[in-house]
Short mmCIF file of C-alpha atoms in Angstrom, two decimals:
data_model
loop_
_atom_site.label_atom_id
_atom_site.label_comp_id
_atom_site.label_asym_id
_atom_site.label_seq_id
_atom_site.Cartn_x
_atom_site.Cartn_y
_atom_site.Cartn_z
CA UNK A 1 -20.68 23.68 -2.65
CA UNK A 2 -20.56 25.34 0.99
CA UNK A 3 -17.73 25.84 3.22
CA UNK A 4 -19.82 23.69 5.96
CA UNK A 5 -19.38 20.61 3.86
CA UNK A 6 -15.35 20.67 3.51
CA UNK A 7 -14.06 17.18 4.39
CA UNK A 8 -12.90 17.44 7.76
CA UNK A 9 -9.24 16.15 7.82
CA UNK A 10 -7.81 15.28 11.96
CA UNK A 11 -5.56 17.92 13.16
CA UNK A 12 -1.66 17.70 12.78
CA UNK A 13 -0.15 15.53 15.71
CA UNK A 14 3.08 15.89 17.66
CA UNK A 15 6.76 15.96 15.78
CA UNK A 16 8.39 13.23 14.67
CA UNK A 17 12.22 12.37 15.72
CA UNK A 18 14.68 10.64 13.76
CA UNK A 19 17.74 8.85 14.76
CA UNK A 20 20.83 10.67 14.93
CA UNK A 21 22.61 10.15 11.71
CA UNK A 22 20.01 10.07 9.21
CA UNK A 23 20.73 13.45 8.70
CA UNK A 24 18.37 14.69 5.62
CA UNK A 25 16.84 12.83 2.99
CA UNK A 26 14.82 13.14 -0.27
CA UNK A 27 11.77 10.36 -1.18
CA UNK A 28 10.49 10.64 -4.62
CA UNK A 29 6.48 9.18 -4.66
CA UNK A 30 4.92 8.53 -8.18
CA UNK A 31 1.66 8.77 -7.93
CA UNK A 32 1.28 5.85 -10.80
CA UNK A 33 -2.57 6.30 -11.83
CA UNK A 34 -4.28 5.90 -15.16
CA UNK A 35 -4.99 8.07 -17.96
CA UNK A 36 -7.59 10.56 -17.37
CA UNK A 37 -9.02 14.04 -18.40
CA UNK A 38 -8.52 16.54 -16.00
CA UNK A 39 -10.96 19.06 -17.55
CA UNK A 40 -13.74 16.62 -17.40
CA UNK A 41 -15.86 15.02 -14.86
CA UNK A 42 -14.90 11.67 -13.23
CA UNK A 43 -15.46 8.69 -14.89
CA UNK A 44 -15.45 5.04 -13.89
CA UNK A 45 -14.57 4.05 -17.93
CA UNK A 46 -12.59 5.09 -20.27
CA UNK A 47 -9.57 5.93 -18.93
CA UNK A 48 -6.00 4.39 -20.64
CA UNK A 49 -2.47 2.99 -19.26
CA UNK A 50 -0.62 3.56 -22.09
CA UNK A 51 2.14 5.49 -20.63
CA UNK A 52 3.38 2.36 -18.58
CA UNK A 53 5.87 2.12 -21.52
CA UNK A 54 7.33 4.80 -20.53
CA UNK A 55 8.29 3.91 -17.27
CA UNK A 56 11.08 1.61 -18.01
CA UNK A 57 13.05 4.56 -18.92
CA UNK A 58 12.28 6.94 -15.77
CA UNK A 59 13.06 3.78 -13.77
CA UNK A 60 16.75 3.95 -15.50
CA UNK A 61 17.34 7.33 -14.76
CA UNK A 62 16.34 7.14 -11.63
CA UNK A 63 18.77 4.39 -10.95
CA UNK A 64 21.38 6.69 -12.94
CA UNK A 65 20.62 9.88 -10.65
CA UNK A 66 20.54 8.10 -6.88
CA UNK A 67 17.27 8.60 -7.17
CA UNK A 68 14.70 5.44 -5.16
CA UNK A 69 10.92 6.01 -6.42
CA UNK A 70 8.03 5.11 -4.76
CA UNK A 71 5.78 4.00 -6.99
CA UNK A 72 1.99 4.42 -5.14
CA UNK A 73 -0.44 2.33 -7.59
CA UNK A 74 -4.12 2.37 -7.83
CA UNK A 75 -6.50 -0.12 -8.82
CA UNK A 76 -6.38 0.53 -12.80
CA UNK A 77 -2.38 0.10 -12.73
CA UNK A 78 -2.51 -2.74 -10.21
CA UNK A 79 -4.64 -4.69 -12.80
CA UNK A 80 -2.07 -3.49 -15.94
CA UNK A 81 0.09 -6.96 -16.39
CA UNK A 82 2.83 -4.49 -18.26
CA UNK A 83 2.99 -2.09 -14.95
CA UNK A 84 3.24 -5.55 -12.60
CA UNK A 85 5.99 -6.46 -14.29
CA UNK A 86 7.93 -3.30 -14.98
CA UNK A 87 7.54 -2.31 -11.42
CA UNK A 88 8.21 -5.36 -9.78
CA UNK A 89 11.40 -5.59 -11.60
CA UNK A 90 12.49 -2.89 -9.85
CA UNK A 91 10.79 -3.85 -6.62
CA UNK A 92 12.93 -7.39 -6.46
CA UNK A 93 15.82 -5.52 -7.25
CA UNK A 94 15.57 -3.18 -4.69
CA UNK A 95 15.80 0.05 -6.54
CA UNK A 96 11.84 1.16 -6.25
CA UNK A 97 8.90 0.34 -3.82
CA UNK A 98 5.37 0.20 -4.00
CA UNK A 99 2.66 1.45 -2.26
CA UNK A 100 -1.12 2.34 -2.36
CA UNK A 101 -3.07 5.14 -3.86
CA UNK A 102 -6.72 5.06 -3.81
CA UNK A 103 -8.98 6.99 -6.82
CA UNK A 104 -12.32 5.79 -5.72
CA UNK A 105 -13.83 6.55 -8.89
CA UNK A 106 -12.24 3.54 -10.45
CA UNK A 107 -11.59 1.12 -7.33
CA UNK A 108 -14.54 -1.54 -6.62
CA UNK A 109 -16.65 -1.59 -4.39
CA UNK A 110 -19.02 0.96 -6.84
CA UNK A 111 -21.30 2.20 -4.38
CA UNK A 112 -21.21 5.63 -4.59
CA UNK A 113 -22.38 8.20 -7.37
CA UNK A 114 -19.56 9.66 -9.03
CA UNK A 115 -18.93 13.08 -7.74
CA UNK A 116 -16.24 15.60 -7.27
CA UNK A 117 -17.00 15.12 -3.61
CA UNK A 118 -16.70 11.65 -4.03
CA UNK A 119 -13.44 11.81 -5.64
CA UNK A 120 -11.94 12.43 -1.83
CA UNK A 121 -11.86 9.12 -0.72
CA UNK A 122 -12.38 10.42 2.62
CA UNK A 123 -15.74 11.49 1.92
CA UNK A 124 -17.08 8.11 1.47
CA UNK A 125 -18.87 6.24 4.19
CA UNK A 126 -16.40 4.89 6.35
CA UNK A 127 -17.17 0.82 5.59
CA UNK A 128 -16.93 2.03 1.80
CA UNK A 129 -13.75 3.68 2.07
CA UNK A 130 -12.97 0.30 3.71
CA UNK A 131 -13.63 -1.60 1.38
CA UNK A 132 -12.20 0.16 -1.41
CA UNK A 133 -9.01 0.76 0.55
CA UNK A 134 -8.74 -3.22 1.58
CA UNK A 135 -9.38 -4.78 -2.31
CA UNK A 136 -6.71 -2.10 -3.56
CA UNK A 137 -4.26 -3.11 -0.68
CA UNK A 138 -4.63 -6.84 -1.12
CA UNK A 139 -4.47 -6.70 -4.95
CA UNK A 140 -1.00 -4.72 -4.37
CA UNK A 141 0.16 -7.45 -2.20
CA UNK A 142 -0.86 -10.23 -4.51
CA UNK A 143 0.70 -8.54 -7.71
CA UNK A 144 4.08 -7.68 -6.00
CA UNK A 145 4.42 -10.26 -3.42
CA UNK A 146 4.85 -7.76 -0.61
CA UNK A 147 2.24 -5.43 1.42
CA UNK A 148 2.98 -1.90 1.10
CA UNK A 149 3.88 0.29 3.77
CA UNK A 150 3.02 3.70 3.15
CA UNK A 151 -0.61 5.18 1.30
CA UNK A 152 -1.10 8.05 -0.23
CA UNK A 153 -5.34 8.85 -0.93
CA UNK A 154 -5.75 10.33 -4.93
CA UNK A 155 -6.18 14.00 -4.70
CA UNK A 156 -4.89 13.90 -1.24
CA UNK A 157 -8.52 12.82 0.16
CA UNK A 158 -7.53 12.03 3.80
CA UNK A 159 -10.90 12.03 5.91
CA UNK A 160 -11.71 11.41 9.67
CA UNK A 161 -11.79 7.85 9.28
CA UNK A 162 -8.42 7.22 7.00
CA UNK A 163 -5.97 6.90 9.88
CA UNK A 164 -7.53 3.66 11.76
CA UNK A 165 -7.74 2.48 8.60
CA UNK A 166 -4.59 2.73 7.69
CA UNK A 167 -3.27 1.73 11.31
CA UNK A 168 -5.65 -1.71 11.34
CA UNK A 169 -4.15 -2.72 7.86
CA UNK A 170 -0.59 -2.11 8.80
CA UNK A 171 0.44 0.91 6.88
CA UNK A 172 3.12 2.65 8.59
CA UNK A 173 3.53 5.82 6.65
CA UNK A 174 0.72 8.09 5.20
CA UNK A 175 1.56 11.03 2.67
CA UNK A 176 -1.73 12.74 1.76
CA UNK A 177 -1.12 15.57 3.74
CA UNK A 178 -0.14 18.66 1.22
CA UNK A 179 0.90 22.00 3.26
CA UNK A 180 -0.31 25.43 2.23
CA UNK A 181 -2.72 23.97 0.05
CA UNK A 182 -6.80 23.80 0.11
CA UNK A 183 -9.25 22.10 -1.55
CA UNK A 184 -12.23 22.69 0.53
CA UNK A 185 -13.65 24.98 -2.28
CA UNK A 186 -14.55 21.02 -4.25
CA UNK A 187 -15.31 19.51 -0.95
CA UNK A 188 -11.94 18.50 0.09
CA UNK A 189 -9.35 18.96 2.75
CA UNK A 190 -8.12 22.38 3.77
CA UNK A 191 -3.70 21.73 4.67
CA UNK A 192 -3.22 25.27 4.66
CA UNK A 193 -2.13 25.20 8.26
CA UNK A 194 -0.69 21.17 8.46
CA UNK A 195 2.95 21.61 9.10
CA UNK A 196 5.66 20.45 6.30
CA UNK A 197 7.45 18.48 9.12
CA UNK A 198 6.89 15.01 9.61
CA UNK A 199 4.62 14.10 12.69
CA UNK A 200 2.69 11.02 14.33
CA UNK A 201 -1.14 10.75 13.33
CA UNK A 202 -1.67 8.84 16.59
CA UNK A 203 -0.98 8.73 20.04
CA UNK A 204 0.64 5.02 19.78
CA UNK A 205 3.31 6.58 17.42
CA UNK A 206 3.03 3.43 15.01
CA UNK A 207 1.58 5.35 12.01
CA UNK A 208 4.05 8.87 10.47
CA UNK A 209 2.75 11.68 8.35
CA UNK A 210 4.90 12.32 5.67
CA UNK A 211 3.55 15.17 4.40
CA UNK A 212 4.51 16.37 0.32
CA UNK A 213 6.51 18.97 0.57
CA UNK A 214 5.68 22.72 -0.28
CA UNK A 215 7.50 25.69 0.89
CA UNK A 216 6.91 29.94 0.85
CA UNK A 217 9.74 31.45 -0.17
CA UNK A 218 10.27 35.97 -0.40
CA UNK A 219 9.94 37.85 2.15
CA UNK A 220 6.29 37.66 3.04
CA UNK A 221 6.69 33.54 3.84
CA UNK A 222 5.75 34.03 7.15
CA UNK A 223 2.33 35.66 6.45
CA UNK A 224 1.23 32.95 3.25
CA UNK A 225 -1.52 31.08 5.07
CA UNK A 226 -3.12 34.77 5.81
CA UNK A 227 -2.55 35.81 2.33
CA UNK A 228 -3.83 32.60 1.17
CA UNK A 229 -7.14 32.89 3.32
CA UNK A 230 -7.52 36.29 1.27
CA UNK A 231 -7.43 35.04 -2.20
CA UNK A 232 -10.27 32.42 -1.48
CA UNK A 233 -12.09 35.81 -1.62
CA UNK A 234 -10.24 37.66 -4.39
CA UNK A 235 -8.82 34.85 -6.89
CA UNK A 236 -6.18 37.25 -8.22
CA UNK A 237 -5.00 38.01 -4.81
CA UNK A 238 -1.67 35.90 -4.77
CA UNK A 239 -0.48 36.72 -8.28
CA UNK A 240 0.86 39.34 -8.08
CA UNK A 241 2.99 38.67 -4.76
CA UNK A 242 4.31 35.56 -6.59
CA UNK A 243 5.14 38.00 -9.63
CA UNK A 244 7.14 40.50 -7.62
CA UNK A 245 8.68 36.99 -5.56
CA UNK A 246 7.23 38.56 -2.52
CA UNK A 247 5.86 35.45 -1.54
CA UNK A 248 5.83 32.06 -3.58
CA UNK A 249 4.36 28.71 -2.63
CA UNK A 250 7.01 26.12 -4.26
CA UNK A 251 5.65 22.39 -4.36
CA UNK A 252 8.69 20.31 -5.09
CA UNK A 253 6.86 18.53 -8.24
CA UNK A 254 7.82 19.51 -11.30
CA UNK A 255 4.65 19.89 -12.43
CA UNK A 256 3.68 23.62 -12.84
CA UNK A 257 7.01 24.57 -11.29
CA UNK A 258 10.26 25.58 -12.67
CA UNK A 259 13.40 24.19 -12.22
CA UNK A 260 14.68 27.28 -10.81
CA UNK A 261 11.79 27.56 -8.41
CA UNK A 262 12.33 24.26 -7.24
CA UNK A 263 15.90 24.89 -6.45
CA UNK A 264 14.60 27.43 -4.51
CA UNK A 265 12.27 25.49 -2.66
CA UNK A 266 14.66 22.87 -1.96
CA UNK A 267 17.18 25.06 -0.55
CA UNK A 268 14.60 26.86 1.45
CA UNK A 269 13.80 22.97 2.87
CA UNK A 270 17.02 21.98 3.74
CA UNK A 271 17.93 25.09 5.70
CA UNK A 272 15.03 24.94 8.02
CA UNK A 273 16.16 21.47 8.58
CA UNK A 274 13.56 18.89 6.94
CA UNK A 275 14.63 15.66 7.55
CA UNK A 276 12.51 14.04 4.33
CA UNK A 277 11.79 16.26 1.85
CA UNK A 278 9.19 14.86 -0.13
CA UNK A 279 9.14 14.99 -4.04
CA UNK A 280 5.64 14.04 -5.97
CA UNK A 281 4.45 13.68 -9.84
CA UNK A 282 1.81 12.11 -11.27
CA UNK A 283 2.74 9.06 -13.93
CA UNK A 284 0.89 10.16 -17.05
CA UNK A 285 3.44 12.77 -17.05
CA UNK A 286 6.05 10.60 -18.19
CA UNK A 287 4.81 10.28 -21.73
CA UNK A 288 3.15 13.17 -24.03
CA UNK A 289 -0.19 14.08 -23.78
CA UNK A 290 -1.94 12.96 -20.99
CA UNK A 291 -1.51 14.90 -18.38
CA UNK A 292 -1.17 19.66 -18.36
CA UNK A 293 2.14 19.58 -17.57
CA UNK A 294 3.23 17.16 -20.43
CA UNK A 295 1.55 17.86 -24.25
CA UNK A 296 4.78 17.34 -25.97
CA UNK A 297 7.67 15.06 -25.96
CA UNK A 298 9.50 18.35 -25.53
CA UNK A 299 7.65 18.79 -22.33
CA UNK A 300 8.49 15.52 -21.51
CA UNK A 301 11.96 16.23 -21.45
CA UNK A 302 11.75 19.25 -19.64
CA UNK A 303 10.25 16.66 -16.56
CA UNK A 304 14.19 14.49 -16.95
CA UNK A 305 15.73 17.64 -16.74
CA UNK A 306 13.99 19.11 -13.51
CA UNK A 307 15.21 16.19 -11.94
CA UNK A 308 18.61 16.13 -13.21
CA UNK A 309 18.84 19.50 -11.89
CA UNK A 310 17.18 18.99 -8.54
CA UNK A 311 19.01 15.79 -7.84
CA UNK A 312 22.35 17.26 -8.48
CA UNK A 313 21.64 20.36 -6.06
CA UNK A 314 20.44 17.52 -3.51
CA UNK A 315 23.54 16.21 -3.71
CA UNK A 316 25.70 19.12 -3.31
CA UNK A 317 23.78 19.79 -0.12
CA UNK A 318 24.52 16.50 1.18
CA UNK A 319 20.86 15.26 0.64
CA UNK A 320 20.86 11.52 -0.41
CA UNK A 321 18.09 9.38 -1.08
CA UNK A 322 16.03 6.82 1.40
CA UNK A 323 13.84 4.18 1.50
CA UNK A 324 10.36 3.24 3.31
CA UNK A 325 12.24 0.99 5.47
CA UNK A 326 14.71 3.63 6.52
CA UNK A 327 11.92 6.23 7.03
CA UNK A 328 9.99 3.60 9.55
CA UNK A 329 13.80 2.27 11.31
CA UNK A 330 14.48 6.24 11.94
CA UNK A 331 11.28 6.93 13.53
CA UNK A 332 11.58 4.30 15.79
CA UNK A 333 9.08 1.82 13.88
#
């Protein structure tokens, strides 16, 4: 792969405002996706949705903690009768929402060879990301009796395309966007420079970057993207300014990151004055074995206590949840 064929992603538009008094929030988004090797290559088959039984239990926690998920489903959970139903529960109730997430390996139209490049949704022709993009959208509205508002594209694939996309079939928020990180080395976007603060994608102000949030924290924050540019030449670069806590890069997931470190990164967020700070997983993590970050139940229980933790230091700071619908009344939508 060569630098020149990184997916361009459009540049970072102007700051979003939000209405006095919403003060800060936190949005938890699930990215709720099939079963899938992550050491092999992409495959349209084989995958499993087995860990949908574990989701009535997260949903009850979350209830328990304050917490309001946003479940964002793709095509293989969409089509999971188990997953409709848990999910919608919880949508009619009003304690989750729903929205889109596109792996284009497994969403119809199949077009395309199956690629790591291809696996960045915005790599695909434009009328194929389309098309993908509009069965996925209208089989979420069908199965949940509601269209959803907000889209995030699997693997954070935005491309040059995504955003009038996104705009023609009335989605309001995106949250692809993940600062400090870059993934041009497999042919995908480079947010090493996208600001953590929500902004408008267009000039018409109708559709919001939420972007997920990450955060440098030591003393060297200020000069991460440089030292980040570095390592793509010397791997090993960053380590050891992470070990000494010169510089960390906290993504508030608690996949691959302590609880500690989160708390970190969370305070860090709410002192420079975030108004969302945006928390991410993947859904496979809920049950043992199908995801890094989760090969045994004990794992698994590590996951309920990182958010135990991280909603109870939310709350001490005044941080309460919110909903779509509060995110696009805010903004002025």
């Amino acid at each position: 792969m060569t630098r020149g064929s990184m997916l361009e992603v459009p540049p970072a538009g102007r700051s979003a405002a939000f209405a006095p008094g919403f003060g800060q929030r936190v949005l938890l988004t699930v990215d709720t996706e099939e079963e899938f090797d992550w050491r092999a290559p992409f495959r349209r088959e084989g995958y499993g949705t087995s860990h949908v039984a574990a989701i009535p239990r997260f949903q009850a926690f979350c209830e328990r903690i304050g917490a309001h998920p946003v479940y964002l489903v793709d095509w293989p959970i969409v089509h999971e009768p188990r997953a409709v139903e848990i999910i919608g529960d919880a949508v009619r109730r009003g304690t989750a929402e729903v929205g889109v997430q596109l792996h284009p390996w497994v969403n119809p139209p199949f077009e395309e060879e199956v690629s790591v490049r291809n696996s960045f949704a915005g790599n695909l022709p434009p009328a194929l990301e389309a098309a993908k993009f509009t069965a996925l959208r209208d089989a979420i509205e069908t199965a949940f009796g509601r269209a959803p508002l907000i889209y995030r594209a699997g693997r954070y694939g935005l491309g040059p395309h995504t955003a009038a996309l996104l705009r023609n079939a009335g989605i309001r928020i995106d949250t692809s966007v993940r600062p400090l990180f870059d993934y041009s080395s497999y042919d995908g976007p480079d947010y090493s420079n996208h600001p953590v603060t929500p902004y408008w994608i267009d000039a018409e102000s109708s559709l919001l970057e939420l972007p997920v949030t990450s955060a440098y924290c030591g003393p060297l924050r200020r000069f991460g993207p440089l030292i980040h540019r570095v390592q793509r030449h010397v791997p090993t670069f960053f380590s050891g300014f992470s070990r000494l806590r010169l510089l960390e890069r906290i993504a508030l997931t608690p996949e691959g990151v302590s609880a500690a470190e989160a708390l970190r990164g969370v305070d860090l967020s709410i002192d420079a004055g975030l108004p969302v700070l945006v928390l991410s997983f993947h859904s496979p993590t809920l049950a043992p074995g199908h995801t890094p970050y989760a090969a045994s139940e004990a794992q698994v229980e590590a996951l309920y206590d990182w958010f135990a933790a991280v909603y109870a230091r939310l709350a001490a700071r005044g941080v309460r949840s919110c909903t779509v619908a509060e995110i696009i009344a805010a903004t002025g939508g």
